[in-house]
PDB file of C-alpha atoms in Angstrom:
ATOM      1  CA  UNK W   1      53.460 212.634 -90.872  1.00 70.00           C
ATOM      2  CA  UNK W   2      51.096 212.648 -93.945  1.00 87.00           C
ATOM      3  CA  UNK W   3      50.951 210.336 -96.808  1.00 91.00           C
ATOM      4  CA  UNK W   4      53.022 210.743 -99.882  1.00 92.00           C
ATOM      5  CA  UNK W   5      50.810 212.135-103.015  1.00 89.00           C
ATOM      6  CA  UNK W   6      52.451 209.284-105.526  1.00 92.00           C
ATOM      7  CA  UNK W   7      52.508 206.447-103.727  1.00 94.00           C
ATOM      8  CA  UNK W   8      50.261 206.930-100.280  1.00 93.00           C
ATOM      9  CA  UNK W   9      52.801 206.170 -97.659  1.00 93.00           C
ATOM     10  CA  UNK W  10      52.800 207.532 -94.615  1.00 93.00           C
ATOM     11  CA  UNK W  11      56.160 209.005 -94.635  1.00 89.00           C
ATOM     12  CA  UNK W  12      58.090 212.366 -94.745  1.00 86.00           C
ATOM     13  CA  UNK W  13      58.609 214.793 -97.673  1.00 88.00           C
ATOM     14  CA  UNK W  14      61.977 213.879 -99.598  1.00 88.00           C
ATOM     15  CA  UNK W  15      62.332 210.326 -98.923  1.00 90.00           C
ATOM     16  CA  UNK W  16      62.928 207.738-101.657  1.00 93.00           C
ATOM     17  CA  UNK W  17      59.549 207.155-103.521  1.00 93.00           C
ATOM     18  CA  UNK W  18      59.461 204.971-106.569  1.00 94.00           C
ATOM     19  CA  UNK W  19      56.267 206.234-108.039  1.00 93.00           C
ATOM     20  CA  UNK W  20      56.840 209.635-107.793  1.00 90.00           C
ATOM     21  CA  UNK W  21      58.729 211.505-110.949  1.00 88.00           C
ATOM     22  CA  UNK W  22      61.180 213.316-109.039  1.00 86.00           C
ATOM     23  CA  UNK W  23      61.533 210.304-107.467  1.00 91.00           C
ATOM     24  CA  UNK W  24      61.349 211.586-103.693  1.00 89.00           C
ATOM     25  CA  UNK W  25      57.905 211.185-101.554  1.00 92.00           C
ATOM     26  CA  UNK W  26      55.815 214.553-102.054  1.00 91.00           C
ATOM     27  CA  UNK W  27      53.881 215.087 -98.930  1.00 90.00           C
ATOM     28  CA  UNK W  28      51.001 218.313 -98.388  1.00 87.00           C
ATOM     29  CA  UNK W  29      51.942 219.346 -95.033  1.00 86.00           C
ATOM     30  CA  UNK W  30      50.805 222.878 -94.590  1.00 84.00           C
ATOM     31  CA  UNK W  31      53.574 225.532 -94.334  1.00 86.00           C
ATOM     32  CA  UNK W  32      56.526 222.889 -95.210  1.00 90.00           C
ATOM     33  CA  UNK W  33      57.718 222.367 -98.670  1.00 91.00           C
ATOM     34  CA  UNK W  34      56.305 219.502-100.512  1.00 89.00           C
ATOM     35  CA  UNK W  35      59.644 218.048-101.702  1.00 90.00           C
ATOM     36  CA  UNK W  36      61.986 218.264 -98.800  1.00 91.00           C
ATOM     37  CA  UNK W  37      60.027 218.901 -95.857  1.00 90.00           C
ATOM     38  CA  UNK W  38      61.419 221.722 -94.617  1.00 91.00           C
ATOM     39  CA  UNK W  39      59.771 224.977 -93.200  1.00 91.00           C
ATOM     40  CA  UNK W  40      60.299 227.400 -95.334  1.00 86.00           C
ATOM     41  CA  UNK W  41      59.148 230.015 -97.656  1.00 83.00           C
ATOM     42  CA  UNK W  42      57.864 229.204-101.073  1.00 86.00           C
ATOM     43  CA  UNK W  43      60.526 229.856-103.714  1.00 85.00           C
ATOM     44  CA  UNK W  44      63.678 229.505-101.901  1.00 89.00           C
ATOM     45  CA  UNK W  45      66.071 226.948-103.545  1.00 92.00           C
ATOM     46  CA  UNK W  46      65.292 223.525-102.734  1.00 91.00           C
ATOM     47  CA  UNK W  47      67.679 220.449-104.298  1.00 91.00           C
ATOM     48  CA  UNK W  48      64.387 217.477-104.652  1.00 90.00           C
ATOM     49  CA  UNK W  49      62.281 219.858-106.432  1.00 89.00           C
ATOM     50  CA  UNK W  50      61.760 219.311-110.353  1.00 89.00           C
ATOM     51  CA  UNK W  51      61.818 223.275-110.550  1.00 86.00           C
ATOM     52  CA  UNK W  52      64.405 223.849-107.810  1.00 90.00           C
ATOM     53  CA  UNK W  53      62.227 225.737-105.720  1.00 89.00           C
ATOM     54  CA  UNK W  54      60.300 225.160-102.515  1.00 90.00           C
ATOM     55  CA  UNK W  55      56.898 224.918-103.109  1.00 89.00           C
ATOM     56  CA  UNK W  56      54.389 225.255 -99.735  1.00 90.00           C
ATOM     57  CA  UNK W  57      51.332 225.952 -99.260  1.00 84.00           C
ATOM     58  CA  UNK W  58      50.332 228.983 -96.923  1.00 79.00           C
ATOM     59  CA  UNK W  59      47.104 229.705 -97.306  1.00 81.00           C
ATOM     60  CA  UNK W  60      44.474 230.981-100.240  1.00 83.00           C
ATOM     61  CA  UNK W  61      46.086 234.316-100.845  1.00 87.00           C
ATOM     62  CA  UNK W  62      49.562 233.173-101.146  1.00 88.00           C
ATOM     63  CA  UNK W  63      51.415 231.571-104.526  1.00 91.00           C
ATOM     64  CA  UNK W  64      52.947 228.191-103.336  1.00 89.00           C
ATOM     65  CA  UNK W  65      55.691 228.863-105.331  1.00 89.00           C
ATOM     66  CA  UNK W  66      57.309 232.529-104.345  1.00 89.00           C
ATOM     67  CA  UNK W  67      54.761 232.805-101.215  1.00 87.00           C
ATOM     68  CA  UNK W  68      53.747 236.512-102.331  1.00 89.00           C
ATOM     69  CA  UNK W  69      50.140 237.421-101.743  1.00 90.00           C
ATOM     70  CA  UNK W  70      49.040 237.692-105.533  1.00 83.00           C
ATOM     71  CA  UNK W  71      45.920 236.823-107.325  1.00 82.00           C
ATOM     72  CA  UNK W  72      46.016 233.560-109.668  1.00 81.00           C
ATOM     73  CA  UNK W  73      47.388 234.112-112.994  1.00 80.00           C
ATOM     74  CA  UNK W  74      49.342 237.085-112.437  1.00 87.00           C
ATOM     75  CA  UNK W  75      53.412 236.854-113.260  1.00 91.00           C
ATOM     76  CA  UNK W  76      56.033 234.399-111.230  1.00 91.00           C
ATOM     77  CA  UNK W  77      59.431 233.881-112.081  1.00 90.00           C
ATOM     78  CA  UNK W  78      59.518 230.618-110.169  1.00 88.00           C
ATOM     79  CA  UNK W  79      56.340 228.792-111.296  1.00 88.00           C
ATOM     80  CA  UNK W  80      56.736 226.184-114.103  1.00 88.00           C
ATOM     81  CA  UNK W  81      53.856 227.678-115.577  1.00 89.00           C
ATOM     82  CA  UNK W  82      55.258 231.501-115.138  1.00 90.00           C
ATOM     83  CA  UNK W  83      52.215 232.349-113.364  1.00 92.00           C
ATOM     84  CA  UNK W  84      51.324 232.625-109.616  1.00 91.00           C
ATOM     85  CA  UNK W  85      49.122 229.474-108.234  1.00 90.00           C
ATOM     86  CA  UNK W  86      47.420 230.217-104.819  1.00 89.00           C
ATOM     87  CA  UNK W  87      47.533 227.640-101.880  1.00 84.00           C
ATOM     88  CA  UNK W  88      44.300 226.108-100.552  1.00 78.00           C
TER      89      UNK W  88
END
């Protein structure tokens, strides 16, 4: 387990968090999403996400929001921000 980003926790992605503003523990693990937990691909529907979407990190080519390799900036339908945001 890693430690939640809002309150710094060790516990698992999704779990109640008081501090955080989706209210749920967000937790970097690489390849899960940061709201729920699960493995899965960026932009598949996820309920404890503020934008409804999984959001994971897989790697420095990928968006963390609709996991297509892209280059920063460029369009995405499921980023807040409309634009794709590469992983670390």
């Amino acid at each position: 387990m890693a430690k939640c980003k809002y309150c710094g926790l060790t516990a698992t992605a999704g779990g109640l968090c008081s501090k955080s503003p989706t209210k749920h523990h967000v937790v970097e693990i690489p390849g899960k999403c940061i709201y729920c937990g699960m493995t899965a691909t960026a932009g598949g529907s996820c309920s404890k996400s503020p934008h409804k979407f999984h959001e994971v990190d897989a790697g420095p080519k990928k968006c963390i929001y609709c996991s297509m390799v892209a280059s920063a900036g460029g369009n995405c339908s499921k980023s807040p921000s409309r634009g794709h945001v590469l992983g670390r």
